[in-house]
Amino acid sequence: MDQEYRATRRPTRTQDLLQRLKSADCTKKEKDALHELCRCMVKTFSNDPKPVYIAEAAALAPVLRRENHEQLLIDLITALGNAIIKGTADGNIEEPSLHKAFAYVLRHIKDIPAIRSPISSVLRSLLTRLRQATKIADLQTQYLMVCSMSAILDSMVDIKLSGLSRESFHEPLLKQLKELTKDEDIRLAQASSYAYQAALGIKDDEGPLEALWRYTMAAVQNGADIAGAVSNMDPGALLRSLPSVSSVTDLVRKLVDVGENVANIMQDVNNAREWMDSTHKISRQKSWYKALRYIGLLLQSEAWSALEYSIEQAPCRKDAQFQSSLYYELEKAWKMANLTKNVPRKDKLTTLYHKLSNSLGPTESTVQAWIGLVGTSMGIQQQILSKFLDVPGQGRQSHI
């Protein structure tokens, strides 16, 4: 009987394996056998991370999380990370599914401290490759690296992962992305703007009081009388020693980024410990990024009515960056539907494009450029595009 059960129920596909582990009639003996199969699959992928294995390996993440197989999860994401690092180093970076799989698995690894190491290694590798591509003006590689980092950063934001090195990674990453937001190529600039906002939502390894002290020290010019302030760690004394209004203005702006209730810290040193434990850096993320995360989920889920309603009700609806982001996401979704020959989805997305272009009203030049760019991608005739554009065919372009 037991042999007959195994013969008829033994999974032959990853989907079957996942279903059996979720099944209420899965016995302990069978579960143990299936868990061993999961271990073998992770080990196989670790030893030979072929592209054909990527989706199958990543699909194990929900089960491994549910069954508390933390080490297997770490092994899995480490294997994915090593494959990304190797591909990035040798130039073989044409496998976007690998980056998506890494981001997907990452979403299932919340509250596992050991995960910071492989994530940091992957992000550093991508940043290094991005810098190299920027130096030689390789637009395609720059775009791929930025999109890959965006997916990973989004996952980090979702699971509230923090602790990346501010000095050696977080600030250099923000600086690189911010520079690319001004790129002449409109697609690269938009992708970089999105990634930059995602990166802002990740806390680094610097505590609020450390940041306060660093910003204060940086604002003090040479020659200021700060000996007493330094020896006593007295922020108030440092503020009084500032010789110029511009430094004070810069300091105040930075203090707002560091956290709330800074004035209370200066007045009562005894509150410092409590403040460090209970407050966080104020998120500098723009509202359009947060709105786009939600709208992106509706777009992926094809919840068309809810999607249109959310766009109409978005507080940042008139924000040019939000509008540009909408067209950027719309184009990506349309291209994927076109690649998979999903005609109904393409039709829905084209209809949404027309509704957006008719309802957003007067738009600035960057949004106008996006309307033209996406319309061209969708094969919309110039005669129709001219209804949406002030100057058809003009504005920023993309070569990606």
Coordinates of C-alpha atoms in Angstrom, one line a residue:
M1 CA 0.0 0.0 0.0
D2 CA 2.8 2.4 1.0
Q3 CA 4.7 1.5 -2.2
E4 CA 1.5 2.1 -4.3
Y5 CA 1.1 5.5 -2.5
R6 CA 4.6 6.6 -3.4
A7 CA 4.3 5.4 -6.9
T8 CA 1.1 7.4 -7.6
R9 CA 2.0 10.5 -5.5
R10 CA 5.7 10.9 -6.0
P11 CA 6.2 14.4 -7.7
T12 CA 7.7 14.5 -11.1
R13 CA 7.6 18.3 -11.4
T14 CA 8.4 21.2 -9.1
Q15 CA 4.8 22.3 -9.1
D16 CA 3.8 18.8 -8.0
L17 CA 6.3 18.9 -5.2
L18 CA 5.0 22.2 -3.9
Q19 CA 1.4 21.0 -4.0
R20 CA 2.2 17.8 -2.1
L21 CA 4.0 19.7 0.7
K22 CA 0.9 22.0 1.0
S23 CA -1.5 19.0 1.1
A24 CA -3.2 18.2 4.3
D25 CA -2.8 14.4 3.8
C26 CA 1.0 14.6 3.4
T27 CA 2.4 12.3 6.0
K28 CA 5.5 13.0 8.1
K29 CA 7.4 10.3 6.3
E30 CA 6.4 11.7 2.9
K31 CA 7.3 15.3 4.0
D32 CA 10.7 14.1 5.1
A33 CA 11.3 12.6 1.7
L34 CA 10.1 15.7 -0.1
H35 CA 12.3 17.9 2.1
E36 CA 15.3 15.8 1.1
L37 CA 14.3 16.2 -2.5
C38 CA 14.3 20.0 -2.0
R39 CA 17.8 19.8 -0.5
C40 CA 19.0 17.8 -3.5
M41 CA 17.4 20.4 -5.9
V42 CA 19.1 23.3 -4.1
K43 CA 22.4 21.4 -4.1
T44 CA 22.1 20.6 -7.8
F45 CA 21.5 24.3 -8.7
S46 CA 24.3 25.4 -6.5
N47 CA 26.7 23.1 -8.3
D48 CA 25.4 23.8 -11.8
P49 CA 23.2 27.0 -12.0
K50 CA 22.0 26.5 -15.5
P51 CA 19.4 29.0 -16.8
V52 CA 16.9 26.2 -17.3
Y53 CA 17.1 25.5 -13.5
I54 CA 16.5 29.1 -12.4
A55 CA 12.7 29.2 -12.2
E56 CA 12.5 25.7 -10.7
A57 CA 15.0 26.6 -7.9
A58 CA 13.4 30.0 -7.1
A59 CA 9.9 28.3 -6.9
L60 CA 11.1 26.4 -3.8
A61 CA 11.5 29.6 -1.7
P62 CA 7.9 29.8 -0.3
V63 CA 8.0 26.2 0.8
L64 CA 11.5 26.5 2.4
R65 CA 10.3 29.6 4.2
R66 CA 7.1 28.0 5.5
E67 CA 9.0 24.9 6.6
N68 CA 11.6 27.0 8.4
H69 CA 14.5 25.7 6.3
E70 CA 16.6 28.8 6.8
Q71 CA 19.9 27.3 5.8
L72 CA 18.4 26.0 2.6
L73 CA 17.1 29.4 1.8
I74 CA 20.5 30.9 2.5
D75 CA 22.1 28.3 0.3
L76 CA 19.6 29.0 -2.5
I77 CA 20.0 32.7 -2.6
T78 CA 23.8 32.4 -2.2
A79 CA 23.8 30.1 -5.3
L80 CA 21.7 32.7 -7.2
G81 CA 24.0 35.5 -6.0
N82 CA 27.1 33.6 -7.0
A83 CA 25.7 33.0 -10.5
I84 CA 24.9 36.8 -10.8
I85 CA 28.4 37.8 -9.6
K86 CA 30.1 35.3 -12.0
G87 CA 28.0 36.5 -14.9
T88 CA 28.6 40.1 -14.1
A89 CA 32.3 39.6 -13.8
D90 CA 32.7 37.7 -17.1
G91 CA 30.3 39.9 -19.1
N92 CA 27.6 37.2 -19.4
I93 CA 24.8 39.3 -18.1
E94 CA 22.0 38.6 -20.6
E95 CA 19.9 36.4 -18.2
P96 CA 17.5 38.9 -16.5
S97 CA 15.5 35.9 -15.1
L98 CA 18.4 35.3 -12.8
H99 CA 18.1 38.7 -11.2
K100 CA 14.3 38.4 -11.0
A101 CA 14.7 35.0 -9.3
F102 CA 17.1 36.5 -6.8
A103 CA 14.7 39.3 -5.9
Y104 CA 11.8 36.8 -5.6
V105 CA 13.7 34.5 -3.2
L106 CA 14.8 37.5 -1.2
R107 CA 11.2 38.3 -0.4
H108 CA 11.0 35.0 1.5
I109 CA 14.1 35.6 3.6
K110 CA 12.9 38.1 6.1
D111 CA 14.5 38.2 9.6
I112 CA 17.5 36.0 8.6
P113 CA 20.6 38.1 9.5
A114 CA 23.0 35.9 7.6
I115 CA 21.4 37.0 4.3
R116 CA 23.1 40.4 4.3
S117 CA 26.4 39.0 3.1
P118 CA 25.2 37.5 -0.2
I119 CA 23.0 40.5 -0.9
S120 CA 25.8 43.0 -0.3
S121 CA 28.1 40.9 -2.6
V122 CA 25.5 40.9 -5.4
L123 CA 24.8 44.6 -5.2
R124 CA 28.5 45.5 -5.1
S125 CA 29.1 43.4 -8.1
L126 CA 26.2 45.1 -10.0
L127 CA 27.4 48.5 -9.0
T128 CA 30.9 47.8 -10.1
R129 CA 29.6 46.6 -13.5
L130 CA 27.4 49.7 -13.7
R131 CA 30.3 52.0 -13.2
Q132 CA 32.4 50.2 -15.8
A133 CA 29.5 50.4 -18.3
T134 CA 29.0 54.1 -17.5
K135 CA 32.7 54.9 -18.2
I136 CA 32.4 53.4 -21.8
A137 CA 28.8 54.7 -22.3
D138 CA 27.4 51.2 -22.7
L139 CA 23.7 52.1 -22.5
Q140 CA 22.3 48.6 -22.7
T141 CA 24.5 47.3 -19.9
Q142 CA 23.8 50.4 -17.7
Y143 CA 20.1 49.9 -18.2
L144 CA 20.2 46.2 -17.4
M145 CA 22.3 46.8 -14.2
V146 CA 20.0 49.5 -13.0
C147 CA 16.9 47.4 -13.6
S148 CA 18.5 44.4 -11.9
M149 CA 19.3 46.5 -8.8
S150 CA 15.8 48.0 -8.8
A151 CA 14.2 44.6 -8.4
I152 CA 16.6 43.7 -5.6
L153 CA 16.2 47.0 -3.8
D154 CA 12.4 46.7 -4.1
S155 CA 12.6 43.4 -2.3
M156 CA 14.8 44.8 0.4
V157 CA 12.3 47.6 0.9
D158 CA 9.5 45.1 1.2
I159 CA 11.2 43.0 3.8
K160 CA 12.6 46.0 5.6
L161 CA 16.2 44.8 5.2
S162 CA 18.8 47.2 6.5
G163 CA 22.4 47.4 7.6
L164 CA 24.3 47.9 4.4
S165 CA 27.5 49.9 4.8
R166 CA 26.8 53.6 4.4
E167 CA 30.3 54.6 3.6
S168 CA 31.5 51.8 1.3
F169 CA 28.2 51.1 -0.5
H170 CA 25.0 52.9 0.2
E171 CA 26.2 56.5 -0.4
P172 CA 28.3 55.5 -3.5
L173 CA 25.2 53.7 -4.9
L174 CA 22.9 56.7 -4.3
K175 CA 25.5 59.0 -5.9
Q176 CA 25.8 56.8 -9.0
L177 CA 22.1 56.4 -9.5
K178 CA 21.5 60.2 -9.0
E179 CA 24.0 61.0 -11.7
L180 CA 22.2 58.6 -14.1
T181 CA 18.8 60.2 -13.4
K182 CA 20.1 63.1 -15.5
D183 CA 21.2 60.9 -18.4
E184 CA 20.1 62.0 -21.9
D185 CA 18.7 58.6 -22.6
I186 CA 15.1 58.8 -21.3
R187 CA 14.7 55.1 -20.4
L188 CA 18.0 54.9 -18.5
A189 CA 17.2 58.2 -16.7
Q190 CA 13.7 56.9 -15.7
A191 CA 15.0 53.5 -14.5
S192 CA 17.7 55.2 -12.5
S193 CA 15.1 57.6 -10.9
Y194 CA 13.1 54.6 -9.8
A195 CA 16.1 52.7 -8.4
Y196 CA 17.3 55.8 -6.6
Q197 CA 14.0 56.1 -4.8
A198 CA 14.1 52.4 -3.9
A199 CA 17.6 52.8 -2.5
L200 CA 16.5 55.8 -0.3
G201 CA 14.1 53.4 1.5
I202 CA 16.9 51.2 2.8
K203 CA 18.5 52.0 6.1
D204 CA 22.3 51.7 6.2
D205 CA 24.5 50.8 9.1
E206 CA 24.7 54.3 10.6
G207 CA 22.6 55.1 13.6
P208 CA 20.7 58.4 13.9
L209 CA 23.0 59.9 16.5
E210 CA 26.1 58.9 14.5
A211 CA 24.5 60.5 11.4
L212 CA 23.7 63.7 13.4
W213 CA 27.3 63.9 14.6
R214 CA 28.8 63.2 11.1
Y215 CA 26.6 65.8 9.4
T216 CA 27.3 68.4 12.1
M217 CA 31.1 67.8 11.9
A218 CA 31.0 68.1 8.1
A219 CA 29.2 71.4 8.3
V220 CA 31.8 73.0 10.5
Q221 CA 34.5 75.0 8.5
N222 CA 38.2 75.0 9.3
G223 CA 39.1 77.5 12.0
A224 CA 35.8 77.3 14.0
D225 CA 36.2 77.1 17.7
I226 CA 35.1 73.5 18.2
A227 CA 37.6 72.1 20.7
G228 CA 35.1 72.1 23.6
A229 CA 32.3 70.9 21.4
V230 CA 34.3 67.9 20.2
S231 CA 35.6 66.9 23.6
N232 CA 32.0 67.1 25.1
M233 CA 30.1 65.9 22.0
D234 CA 27.9 69.0 22.4
P235 CA 25.9 69.5 19.2
G236 CA 24.6 72.8 20.6
A237 CA 28.2 74.2 20.9
L238 CA 29.0 73.1 17.4
L239 CA 26.0 74.9 16.0
R240 CA 27.1 78.1 17.8
S241 CA 30.5 77.8 16.2
L242 CA 29.3 77.7 12.6
P243 CA 30.7 80.8 10.8
S244 CA 28.3 81.0 7.9
V245 CA 24.6 81.0 7.1
S246 CA 25.0 78.6 4.2
S247 CA 26.5 76.0 6.6
V248 CA 23.6 76.3 9.0
T249 CA 21.1 76.0 6.1
D250 CA 22.8 72.9 4.9
L251 CA 23.0 71.4 8.4
V252 CA 19.3 72.0 9.0
R253 CA 18.4 70.3 5.7
K254 CA 20.5 67.3 6.6
L255 CA 19.2 67.1 10.1
V256 CA 15.7 66.8 8.7
D257 CA 16.9 63.8 6.8
V258 CA 18.4 62.2 9.9
G259 CA 15.4 62.1 12.1
E260 CA 12.7 63.8 14.1
N261 CA 13.0 65.4 17.5
V262 CA 16.6 66.5 17.1
A263 CA 15.9 69.6 19.2
N264 CA 14.9 67.4 22.1
I265 CA 18.2 65.5 21.9
M266 CA 20.2 68.7 22.1
Q267 CA 18.2 69.9 25.1
D268 CA 18.3 66.7 27.0
V269 CA 21.3 64.4 26.5
N270 CA 19.6 61.8 28.7
N271 CA 17.1 61.2 25.9
A272 CA 19.7 60.2 23.4
R273 CA 19.6 56.5 24.1
E274 CA 15.8 56.4 23.9
W275 CA 15.8 58.5 20.7
M276 CA 18.3 56.2 19.0
D277 CA 16.2 53.1 19.9
S278 CA 12.8 54.5 18.9
T279 CA 13.3 56.8 15.9
H280 CA 14.5 56.2 12.4
K281 CA 15.7 58.2 9.5
I282 CA 12.9 60.1 7.8
S283 CA 12.2 58.4 4.5
R284 CA 13.2 60.7 1.7
Q285 CA 11.3 58.6 -0.9
K286 CA 9.0 60.6 -3.2
S287 CA 5.3 59.8 -3.0
W288 CA 5.3 58.8 -6.7
Y289 CA 7.6 55.9 -5.9
K290 CA 5.3 54.6 -3.2
A291 CA 2.2 55.1 -5.4
L292 CA 3.9 53.3 -8.3
R293 CA 4.7 50.3 -6.2
Y294 CA 1.0 49.8 -5.5
I295 CA 0.0 50.6 -9.1
G296 CA 2.6 48.2 -10.4
L297 CA 1.1 45.3 -8.5
L298 CA -2.3 46.1 -10.0
L299 CA -0.8 46.2 -13.4
Q300 CA 0.9 42.8 -12.9
S301 CA -2.4 41.4 -11.6
E302 CA -4.4 42.8 -14.5
A303 CA -6.8 44.4 -12.1
W304 CA -7.7 47.0 -14.7
S305 CA -10.6 48.7 -13.0
A306 CA -8.7 49.1 -9.7
L307 CA -5.7 50.2 -11.7
E308 CA -7.5 53.0 -13.4
Y309 CA -9.2 54.1 -10.2
S310 CA -5.9 54.2 -8.4
I311 CA -4.3 56.3 -11.1
E312 CA -7.2 58.8 -11.0
Q313 CA -7.1 59.1 -7.2
A314 CA -3.3 59.2 -6.7
P315 CA -2.3 62.4 -4.9
C316 CA 0.8 62.7 -7.1
R317 CA -1.2 62.3 -10.3
K318 CA -0.1 65.6 -11.7
D319 CA 3.6 65.0 -10.8
A320 CA 5.6 64.8 -14.0
Q321 CA 7.9 62.1 -12.5
F322 CA 4.8 60.0 -11.6
Q323 CA 3.4 60.4 -15.1
S324 CA 6.7 59.5 -16.7
S325 CA 6.9 56.4 -14.4
L326 CA 3.4 55.3 -15.5
Y327 CA 4.4 55.3 -19.1
Y328 CA 7.6 53.6 -18.4
E329 CA 5.8 50.7 -16.6
L330 CA 3.1 50.6 -19.3
E331 CA 5.7 50.2 -22.0
K332 CA 7.5 47.4 -20.1
A333 CA 4.2 45.6 -19.6
W334 CA 3.3 46.0 -23.2
K335 CA 6.6 44.7 -24.5
M336 CA 6.3 41.6 -22.2
A337 CA 2.8 41.0 -23.5
N338 CA 4.0 41.4 -27.1
L339 CA 6.9 38.9 -26.4
T340 CA 4.5 36.3 -25.0
K341 CA 1.9 37.0 -27.7
N342 CA -0.7 37.9 -25.1
V343 CA -3.1 39.8 -27.4
P344 CA -5.9 40.5 -24.9
R345 CA -3.3 42.0 -22.5
K346 CA -1.8 44.1 -25.3
D347 CA -5.2 45.4 -26.2
K348 CA -5.9 46.4 -22.5
L349 CA -2.6 48.1 -22.2
T350 CA -3.1 50.0 -25.5
T351 CA -6.6 51.1 -24.3
L352 CA -5.0 52.3 -21.0
Y353 CA -2.4 54.2 -22.9
H354 CA -5.1 56.1 -24.8
K355 CA -7.0 56.9 -21.6
L356 CA -3.9 58.1 -19.8
S357 CA -2.9 60.3 -22.7
N358 CA -6.4 61.8 -23.0
S359 CA -6.9 62.4 -19.3
L360 CA -3.6 63.6 -17.9
G361 CA -4.0 67.1 -19.4
P362 CA -1.1 69.4 -20.3
T363 CA 2.2 67.8 -19.5
E364 CA 5.8 68.9 -19.5
S365 CA 8.4 67.9 -22.1
T366 CA 9.7 64.8 -20.5
V367 CA 6.2 63.3 -20.2
Q368 CA 5.5 64.4 -23.8
A369 CA 8.6 62.4 -24.8
W370 CA 7.3 59.4 -23.0
I371 CA 3.9 59.6 -24.6
G372 CA 5.6 59.6 -28.0
L373 CA 8.1 56.9 -27.1
V374 CA 5.5 54.5 -25.7
G375 CA 3.1 55.2 -28.6
T376 CA 5.8 54.4 -31.1
S377 CA 6.6 51.1 -29.2
M378 CA 3.0 50.2 -29.4
G379 CA 2.8 50.9 -33.1
I380 CA 0.3 53.7 -32.8
Q381 CA 0.1 55.9 -35.9
Q382 CA 1.7 59.3 -35.9
Q383 CA -1.7 60.8 -36.8
I384 CA -3.1 59.6 -33.6
L385 CA 0.0 60.4 -31.6
S386 CA -0.2 64.0 -32.7
K387 CA -3.4 64.5 -30.7
F388 CA -1.4 63.9 -27.5
L389 CA 1.8 65.7 -28.4
D390 CA 2.4 69.5 -28.6
V391 CA 5.4 68.9 -30.9
P392 CA 5.2 65.3 -32.4
G393 CA 8.5 63.6 -32.9
Q394 CA 10.4 66.0 -30.7
G395 CA 12.0 65.7 -27.2
R396 CA 14.3 63.3 -25.4
Q397 CA 14.8 59.9 -27.0
S398 CA 16.1 56.5 -26.1
H399 CA 18.6 54.2 -27.8
I400 CA 18.0 51.2 -25.5

